[in-house]
Coordinates of C-alpha atoms in Angstrom, one line a residue:
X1269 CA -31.2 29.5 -29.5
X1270 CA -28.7 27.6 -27.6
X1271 CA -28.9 26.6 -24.1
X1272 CA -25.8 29.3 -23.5
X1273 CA -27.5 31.9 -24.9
X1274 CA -30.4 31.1 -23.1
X1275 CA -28.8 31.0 -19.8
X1276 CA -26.8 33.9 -19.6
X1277 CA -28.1 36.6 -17.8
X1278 CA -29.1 40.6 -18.6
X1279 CA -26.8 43.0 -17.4
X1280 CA -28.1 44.2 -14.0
X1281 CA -25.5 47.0 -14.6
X1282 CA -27.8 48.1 -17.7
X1283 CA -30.9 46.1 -18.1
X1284 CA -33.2 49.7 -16.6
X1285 CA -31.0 51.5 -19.1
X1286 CA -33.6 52.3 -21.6
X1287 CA -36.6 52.9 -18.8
X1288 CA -34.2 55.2 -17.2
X1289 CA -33.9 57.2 -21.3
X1290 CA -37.8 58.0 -21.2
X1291 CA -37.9 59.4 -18.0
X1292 CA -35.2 61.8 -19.0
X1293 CA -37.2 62.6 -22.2
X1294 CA -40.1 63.1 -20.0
X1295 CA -38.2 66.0 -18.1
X1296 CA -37.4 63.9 -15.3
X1297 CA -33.5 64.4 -14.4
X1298 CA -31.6 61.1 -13.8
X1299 CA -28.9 60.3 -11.4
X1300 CA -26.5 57.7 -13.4
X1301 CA -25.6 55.1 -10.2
X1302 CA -26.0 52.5 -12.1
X1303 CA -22.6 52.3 -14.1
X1304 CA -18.9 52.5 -13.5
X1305 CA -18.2 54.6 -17.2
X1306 CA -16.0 57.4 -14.9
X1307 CA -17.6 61.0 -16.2
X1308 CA -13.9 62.8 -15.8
X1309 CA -12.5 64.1 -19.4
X1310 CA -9.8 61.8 -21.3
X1311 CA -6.2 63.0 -21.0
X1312 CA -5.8 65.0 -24.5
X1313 CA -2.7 63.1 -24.7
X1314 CA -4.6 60.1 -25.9
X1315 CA -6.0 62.7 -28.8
X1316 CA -2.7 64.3 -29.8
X1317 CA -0.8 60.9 -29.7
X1318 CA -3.2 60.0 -32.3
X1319 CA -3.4 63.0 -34.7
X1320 CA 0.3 63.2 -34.7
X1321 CA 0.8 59.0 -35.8
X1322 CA 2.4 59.0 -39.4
X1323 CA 0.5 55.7 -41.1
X1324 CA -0.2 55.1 -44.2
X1325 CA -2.1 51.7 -43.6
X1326 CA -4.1 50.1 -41.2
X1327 CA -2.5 47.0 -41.1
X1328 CA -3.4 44.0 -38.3
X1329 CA -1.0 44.4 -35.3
X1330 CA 0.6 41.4 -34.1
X1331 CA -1.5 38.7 -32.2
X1332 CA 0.0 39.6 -28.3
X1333 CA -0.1 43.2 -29.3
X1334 CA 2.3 45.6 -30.7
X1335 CA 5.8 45.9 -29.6
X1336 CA 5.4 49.4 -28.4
X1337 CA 2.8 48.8 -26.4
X1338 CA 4.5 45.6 -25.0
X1339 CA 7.1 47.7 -23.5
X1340 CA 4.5 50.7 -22.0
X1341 CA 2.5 48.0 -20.7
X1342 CA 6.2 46.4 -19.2
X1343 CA 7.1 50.0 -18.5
X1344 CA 3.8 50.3 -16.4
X1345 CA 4.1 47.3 -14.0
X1346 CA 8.2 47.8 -13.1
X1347 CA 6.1 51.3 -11.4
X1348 CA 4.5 48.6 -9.4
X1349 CA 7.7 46.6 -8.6
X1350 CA 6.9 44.1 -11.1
X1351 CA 9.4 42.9 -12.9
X1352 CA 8.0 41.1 -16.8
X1353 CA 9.5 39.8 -20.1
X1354 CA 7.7 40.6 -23.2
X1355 CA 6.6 37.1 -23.6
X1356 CA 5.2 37.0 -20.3
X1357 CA 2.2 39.9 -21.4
X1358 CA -0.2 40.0 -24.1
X1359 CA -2.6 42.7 -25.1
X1360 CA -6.1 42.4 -25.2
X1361 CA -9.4 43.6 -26.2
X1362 CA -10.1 44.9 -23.0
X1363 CA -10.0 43.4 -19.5
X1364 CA -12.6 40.9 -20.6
X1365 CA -10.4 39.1 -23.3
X1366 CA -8.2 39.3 -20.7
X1367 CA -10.3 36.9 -18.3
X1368 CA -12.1 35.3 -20.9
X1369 CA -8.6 33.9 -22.5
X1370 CA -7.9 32.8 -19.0
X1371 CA -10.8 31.1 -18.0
X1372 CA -10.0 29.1 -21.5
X1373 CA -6.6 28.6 -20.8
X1374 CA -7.0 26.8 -17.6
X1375 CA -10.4 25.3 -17.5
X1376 CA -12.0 22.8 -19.6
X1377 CA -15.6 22.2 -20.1
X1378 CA -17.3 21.6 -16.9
X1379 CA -14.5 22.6 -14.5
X1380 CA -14.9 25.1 -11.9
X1381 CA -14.0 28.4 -10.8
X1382 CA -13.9 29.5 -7.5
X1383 CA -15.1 33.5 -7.0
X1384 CA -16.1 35.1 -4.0
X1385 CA -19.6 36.9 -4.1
X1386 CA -20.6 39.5 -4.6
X1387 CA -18.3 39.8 -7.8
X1388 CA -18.0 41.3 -11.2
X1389 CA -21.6 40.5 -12.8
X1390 CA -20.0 39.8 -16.4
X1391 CA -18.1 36.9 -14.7
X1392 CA -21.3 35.1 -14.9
X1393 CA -21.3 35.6 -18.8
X1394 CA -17.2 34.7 -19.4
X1395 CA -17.9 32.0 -17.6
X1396 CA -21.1 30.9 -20.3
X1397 CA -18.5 31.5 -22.9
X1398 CA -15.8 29.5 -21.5
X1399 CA -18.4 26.8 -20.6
X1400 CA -16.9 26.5 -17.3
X1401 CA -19.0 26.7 -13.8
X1402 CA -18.5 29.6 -11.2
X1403 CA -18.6 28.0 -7.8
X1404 CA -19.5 30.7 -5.4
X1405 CA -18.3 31.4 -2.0
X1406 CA -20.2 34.2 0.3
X1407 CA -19.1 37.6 1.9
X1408 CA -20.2 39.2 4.4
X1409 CA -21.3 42.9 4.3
X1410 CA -20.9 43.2 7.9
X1411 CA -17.3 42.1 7.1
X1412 CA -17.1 45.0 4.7
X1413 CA -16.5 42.1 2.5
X1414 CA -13.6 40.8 3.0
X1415 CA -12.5 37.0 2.8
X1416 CA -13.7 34.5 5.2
X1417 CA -11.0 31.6 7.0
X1418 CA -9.0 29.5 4.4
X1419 CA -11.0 26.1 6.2
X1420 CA -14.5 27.9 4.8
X1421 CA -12.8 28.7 1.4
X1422 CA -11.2 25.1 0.7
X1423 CA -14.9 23.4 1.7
X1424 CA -15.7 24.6 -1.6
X1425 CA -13.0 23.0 -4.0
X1426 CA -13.9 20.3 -5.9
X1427 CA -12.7 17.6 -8.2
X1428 CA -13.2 19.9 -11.2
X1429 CA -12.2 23.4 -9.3
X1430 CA -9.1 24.5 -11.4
X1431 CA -8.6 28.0 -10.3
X1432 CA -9.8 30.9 -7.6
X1433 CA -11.1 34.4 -9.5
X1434 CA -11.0 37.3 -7.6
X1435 CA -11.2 41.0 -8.1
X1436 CA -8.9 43.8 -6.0
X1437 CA -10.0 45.9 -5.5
X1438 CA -13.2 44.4 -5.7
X1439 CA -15.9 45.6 -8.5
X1440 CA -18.8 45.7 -6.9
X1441 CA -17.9 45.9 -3.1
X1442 CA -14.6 48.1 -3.5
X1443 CA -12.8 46.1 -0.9
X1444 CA -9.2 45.7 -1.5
X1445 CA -7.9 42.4 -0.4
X1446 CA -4.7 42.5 2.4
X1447 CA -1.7 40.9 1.4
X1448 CA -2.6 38.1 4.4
X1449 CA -5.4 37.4 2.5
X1450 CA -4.1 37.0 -1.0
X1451 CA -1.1 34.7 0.6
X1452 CA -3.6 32.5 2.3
X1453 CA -5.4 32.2 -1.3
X1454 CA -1.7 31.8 -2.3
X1455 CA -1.6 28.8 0.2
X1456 CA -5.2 27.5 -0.9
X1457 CA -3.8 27.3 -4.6
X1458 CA -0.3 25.7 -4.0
X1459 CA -2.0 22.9 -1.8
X1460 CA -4.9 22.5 -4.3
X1461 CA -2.9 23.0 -7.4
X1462 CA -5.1 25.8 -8.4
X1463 CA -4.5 29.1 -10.5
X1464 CA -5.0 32.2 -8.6
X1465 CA -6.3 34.7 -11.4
X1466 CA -6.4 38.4 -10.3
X1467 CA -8.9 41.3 -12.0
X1468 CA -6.6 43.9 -11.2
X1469 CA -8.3 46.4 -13.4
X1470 CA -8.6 49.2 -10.2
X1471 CA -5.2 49.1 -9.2
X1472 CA -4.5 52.4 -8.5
X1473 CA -7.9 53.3 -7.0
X1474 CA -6.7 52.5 -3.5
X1475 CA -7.7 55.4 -0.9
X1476 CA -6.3 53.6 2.3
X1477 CA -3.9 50.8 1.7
X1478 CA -1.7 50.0 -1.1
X1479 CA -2.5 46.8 -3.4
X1480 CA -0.7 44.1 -3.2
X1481 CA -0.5 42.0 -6.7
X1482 CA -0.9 38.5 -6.7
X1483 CA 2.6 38.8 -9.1
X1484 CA 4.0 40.1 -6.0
X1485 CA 4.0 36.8 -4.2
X1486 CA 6.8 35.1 -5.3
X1487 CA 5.5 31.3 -3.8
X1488 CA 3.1 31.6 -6.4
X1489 CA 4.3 32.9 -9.3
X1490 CA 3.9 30.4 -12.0
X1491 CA 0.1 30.2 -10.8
X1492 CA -0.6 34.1 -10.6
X1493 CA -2.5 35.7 -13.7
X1494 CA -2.8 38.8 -14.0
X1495 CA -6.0 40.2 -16.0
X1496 CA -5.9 43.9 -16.8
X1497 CA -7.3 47.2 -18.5
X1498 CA -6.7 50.6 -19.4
X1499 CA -10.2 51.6 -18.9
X1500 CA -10.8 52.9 -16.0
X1501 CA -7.0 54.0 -14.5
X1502 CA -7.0 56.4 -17.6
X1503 CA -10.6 56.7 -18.2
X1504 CA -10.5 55.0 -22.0
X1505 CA -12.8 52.9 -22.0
X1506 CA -14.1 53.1 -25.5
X1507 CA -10.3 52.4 -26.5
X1508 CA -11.1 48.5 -25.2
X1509 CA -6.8 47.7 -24.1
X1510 CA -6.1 45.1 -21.8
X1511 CA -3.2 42.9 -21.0
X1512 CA -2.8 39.6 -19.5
X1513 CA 0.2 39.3 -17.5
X1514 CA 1.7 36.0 -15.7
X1515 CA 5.2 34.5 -15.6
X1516 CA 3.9 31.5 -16.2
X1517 CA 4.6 31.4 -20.1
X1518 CA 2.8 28.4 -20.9
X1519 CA -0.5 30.2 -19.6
X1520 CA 0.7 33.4 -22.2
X1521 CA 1.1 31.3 -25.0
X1522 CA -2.2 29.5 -24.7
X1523 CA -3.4 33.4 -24.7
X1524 CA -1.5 33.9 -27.4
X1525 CA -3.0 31.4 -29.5
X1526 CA -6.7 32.4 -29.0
X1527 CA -5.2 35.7 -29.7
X1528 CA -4.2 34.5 -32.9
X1529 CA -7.7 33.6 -33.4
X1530 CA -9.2 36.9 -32.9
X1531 CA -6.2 38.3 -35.4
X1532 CA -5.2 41.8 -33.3
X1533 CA -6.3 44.0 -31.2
X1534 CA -6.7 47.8 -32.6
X1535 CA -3.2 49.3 -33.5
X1536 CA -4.7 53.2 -33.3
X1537 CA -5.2 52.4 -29.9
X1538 CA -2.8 50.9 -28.5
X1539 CA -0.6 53.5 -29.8
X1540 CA -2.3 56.1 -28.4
X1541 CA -2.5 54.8 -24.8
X1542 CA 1.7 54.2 -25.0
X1543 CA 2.3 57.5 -23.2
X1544 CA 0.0 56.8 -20.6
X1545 CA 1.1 53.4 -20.0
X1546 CA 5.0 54.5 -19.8
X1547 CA 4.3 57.4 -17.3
X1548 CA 1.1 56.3 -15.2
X1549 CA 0.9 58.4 -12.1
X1550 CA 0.7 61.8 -13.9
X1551 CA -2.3 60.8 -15.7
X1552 CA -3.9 58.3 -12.6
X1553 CA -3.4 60.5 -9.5
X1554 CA -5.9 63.2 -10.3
X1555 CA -8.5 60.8 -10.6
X1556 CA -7.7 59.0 -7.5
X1557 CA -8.2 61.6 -5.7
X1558 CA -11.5 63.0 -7.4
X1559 CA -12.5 59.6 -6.8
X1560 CA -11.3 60.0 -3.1
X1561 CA -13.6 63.0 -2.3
X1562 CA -16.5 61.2 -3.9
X1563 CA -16.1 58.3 -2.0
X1564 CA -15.9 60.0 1.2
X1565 CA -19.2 61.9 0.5
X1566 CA -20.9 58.9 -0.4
X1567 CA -20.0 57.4 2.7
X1568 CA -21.0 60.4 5.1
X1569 CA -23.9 61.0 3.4
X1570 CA -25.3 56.9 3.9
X1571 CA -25.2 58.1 7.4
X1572 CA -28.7 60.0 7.2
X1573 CA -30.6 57.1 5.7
X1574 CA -32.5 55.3 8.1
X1575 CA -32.1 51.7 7.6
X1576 CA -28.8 51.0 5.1
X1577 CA -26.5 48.7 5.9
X1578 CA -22.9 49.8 4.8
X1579 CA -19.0 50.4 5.6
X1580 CA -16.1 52.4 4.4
X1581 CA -15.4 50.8 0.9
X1582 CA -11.3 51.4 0.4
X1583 CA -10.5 51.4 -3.0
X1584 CA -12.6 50.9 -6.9
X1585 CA -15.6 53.3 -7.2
X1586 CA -18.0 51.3 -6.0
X1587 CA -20.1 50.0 -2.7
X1588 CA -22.7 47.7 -2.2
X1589 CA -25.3 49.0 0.5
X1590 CA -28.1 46.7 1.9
X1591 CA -31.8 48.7 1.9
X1592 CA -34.3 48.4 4.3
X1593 CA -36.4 46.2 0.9
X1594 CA -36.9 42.7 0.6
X1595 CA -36.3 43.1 -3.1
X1596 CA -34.2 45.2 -4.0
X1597 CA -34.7 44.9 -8.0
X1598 CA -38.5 46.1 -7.7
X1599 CA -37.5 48.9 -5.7
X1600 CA -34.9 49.8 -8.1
X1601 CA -37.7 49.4 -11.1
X1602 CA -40.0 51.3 -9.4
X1603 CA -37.4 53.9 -8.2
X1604 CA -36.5 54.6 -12.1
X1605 CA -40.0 53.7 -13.4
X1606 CA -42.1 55.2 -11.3
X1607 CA -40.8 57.8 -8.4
X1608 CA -39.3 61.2 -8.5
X1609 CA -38.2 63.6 -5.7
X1610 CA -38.8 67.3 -7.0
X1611 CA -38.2 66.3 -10.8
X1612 CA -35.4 63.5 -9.5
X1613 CA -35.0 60.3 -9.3
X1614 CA -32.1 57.3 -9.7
X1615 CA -31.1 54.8 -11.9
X1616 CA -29.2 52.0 -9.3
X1617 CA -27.8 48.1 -10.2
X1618 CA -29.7 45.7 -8.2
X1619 CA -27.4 43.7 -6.2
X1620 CA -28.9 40.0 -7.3
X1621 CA -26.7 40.4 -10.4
X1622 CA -23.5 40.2 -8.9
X1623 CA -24.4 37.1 -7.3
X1624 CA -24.7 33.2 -8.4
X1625 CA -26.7 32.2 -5.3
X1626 CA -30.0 32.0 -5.8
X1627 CA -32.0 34.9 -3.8
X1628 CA -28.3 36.6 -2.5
X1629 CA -28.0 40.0 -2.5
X1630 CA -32.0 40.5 -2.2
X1631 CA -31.9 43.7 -0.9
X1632 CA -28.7 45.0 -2.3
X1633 CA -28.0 47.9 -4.8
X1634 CA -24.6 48.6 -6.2
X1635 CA -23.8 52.5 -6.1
X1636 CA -20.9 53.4 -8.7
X1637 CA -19.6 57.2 -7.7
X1638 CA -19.9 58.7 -11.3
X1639 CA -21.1 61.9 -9.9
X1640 CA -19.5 64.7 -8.7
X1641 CA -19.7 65.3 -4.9
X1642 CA -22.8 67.7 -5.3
X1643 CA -24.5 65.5 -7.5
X1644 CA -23.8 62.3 -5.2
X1645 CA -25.4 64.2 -2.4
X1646 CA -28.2 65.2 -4.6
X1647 CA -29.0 61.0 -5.8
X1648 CA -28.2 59.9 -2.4
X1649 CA -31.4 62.3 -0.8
X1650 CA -33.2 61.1 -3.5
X1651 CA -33.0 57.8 -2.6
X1652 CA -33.6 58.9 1.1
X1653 CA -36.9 60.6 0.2
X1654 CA -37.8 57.0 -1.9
X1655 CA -37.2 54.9 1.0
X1656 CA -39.5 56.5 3.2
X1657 CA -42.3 56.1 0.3
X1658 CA -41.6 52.7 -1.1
X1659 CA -44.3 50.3 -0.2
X1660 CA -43.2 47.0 -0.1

């Protein structure tokens, strides 16, 4: 096998998966942490879009996407203020095409991305794909993770650094970046000549402060990508639609072509999500604010754990928490493997995944809030009553 395939890490988001399937066949009830699939129902309108399409074939859609869905997705950001042409977007499979097409637009073999870690843990593999390096700059949980001075940021470019990758609001930490912040990135990439790409796939999950785009900040904006999905906002995430956006058109039309390469991106589908796209909020809100109360309980109930290290994550569905373990991946495998609390236990993402640094994120765990509020309370004294027992 190659020296790619070789090299690219297992999901930490999924890699206990299949332990945590025989403790449930053993009886043994599982609390799902682990993944960020939200469990909320799919808007039937998704359902009765498609049973009511009149087609006779299943024919490839164009390359950037269909034209319907090109104006819903256009439709979409003018809800955000953002104002794109048609050639400025292209649909994708996903969010990930999304970055991956990117990452291959702007880098070539070798070069550099900037990312600040923690960070997405399939970065790692886009970036084996791309065969491009990910050149990793620290947070600090005390910080709630949020972005350290511009002078500590620009010690890390390089000769071959080409653009900055960030996520807001962040998958895993759930911090959502201020607009200082993003225009100091802003200031980084103009003086650098760097991209600035932005995984904006949590938009709307933002409990405390609005998100600011990186297509909001007009000094930038024909270095401001932004990579996008369906999934989550609408809870589709088997329906795998994404968009790239950027008014940079030279950046769409590279897309474009490795589109071409991959044909289309399923028709059904990006049909069905049209409605969604063109009127967001009535389908989004609801889940915001389930996701709200969730994240709320999540954070009152960290309280009663002796030992955690934590903060008030403000937007995504997601926290990192530092444990009171020096290795946080054992304690997760023995959590799922080998503890239960009265029939219970807890499938969790050990936090050295979402990191590049050698030995970061030890004794981190991602928690995803894919529980409702009861439940959360349930896996969260779970993980109490393994704390006290774990034996290091």
């Amino acid at each position: 096998m190659s020296t790619r395939a070789r090299s690219t890490q297992d999901s930490p988001i999924r890699k206990l998966y299949a332990t945590a399937m025989l403790r449930k066949e053993k009886g043994i009830k599982v609390y799902p942490l682990n993944i960020g699939q939200p469990d909320l129902p799919t808007s039937p309108v998704v359902f009765e879009t498609i049973r009511n399409l009149k087609l006779s074939t299943l024919s490839y859609a164009p390359s950037n996407g269909l034209p319907q869905a090109l104006q819903a997705w256009r439709d979409y950001y003018r809800t955000f203020d953002i104002d794109l042409e048609e050639r400025e977007i292209i649909v994708t499979t996903g969010g990930s095409e999304a970055i991956i097409f990117s990452l291959c637009s702007v880098c070539d073999y070798g070069d550099d991305v900037i990312v600040f870690e923690p960070f997405y843990t399939n970065y790692n593999g886009f970036a084996s794909i791309a065969n491009i390096k990910l050149n990793p700059i620290p947070l600090k949980i005390q910080d709630g993770f949020h972005l350290p001075p511009a002078s500590e940021i620009e010690k890390h470019i390089t000769s071959r650094t080409k653009a900055i990758l960030i996520c807001n609001p962040s998958n895993p930490t759930g911090t959502i970046y201020t607009r200082e912040e993003l225009q100091c990135l802003a200031q980084i990439a103009l003086k650098h000549d760097l991209f600035l790409l932005s995984d904006e796939v949590y938009r709307e999950f933002a409990y405390d402060t609005p998100v600011t785009s990186v297509l909001h900040l007009s000094e930038i904006s024909d270095r401001a990508v932004v990579l996008d999905s369906t999934s989550k906002r609408f809870n589709v995430c088997g329906a795998r639609i994404g968009a790239l956006a950027s008014h940079n058109k030279e950046i769409v039309q590279s897309a474009f072509k490795f589109g071409m390469a991959r044909l289309s991106v399923a028709s059904i589908e990006q049909l069905a999500l049209v409605p969604l796209l063109t009127s967001p909020r009535t389908y989004t809100q609801p889940i915001v604010d389930e996701f709200r109360k969730r994240r709320d309980v999540v954070y009152h109930d960290l309280a009663s754990i002796p030992g955690v290290t934590y903060y008030m994550p403000e937007g995504a569905f997601y926290i990192m928490v530092g444990l009171p373990v020096k290795d946080s991946e054992r304690f997760a495998r023995w959590l799922i493997e080998e503890f239960e609390h009265n029939g219970e236990t807890v499938l969790l993402a050990p936090g050295p995944g979402f990191y590049a640094t050698k030995n970061a994120g030890s004794n981190e765990v991602r928690l995803a809030f894919m529980l409702q509020a009861g439940e959360l309370s349930k896996a969260l004294v779970v993980i109490k009553a393994a704390l006290s027992s774990y034996r290091q």
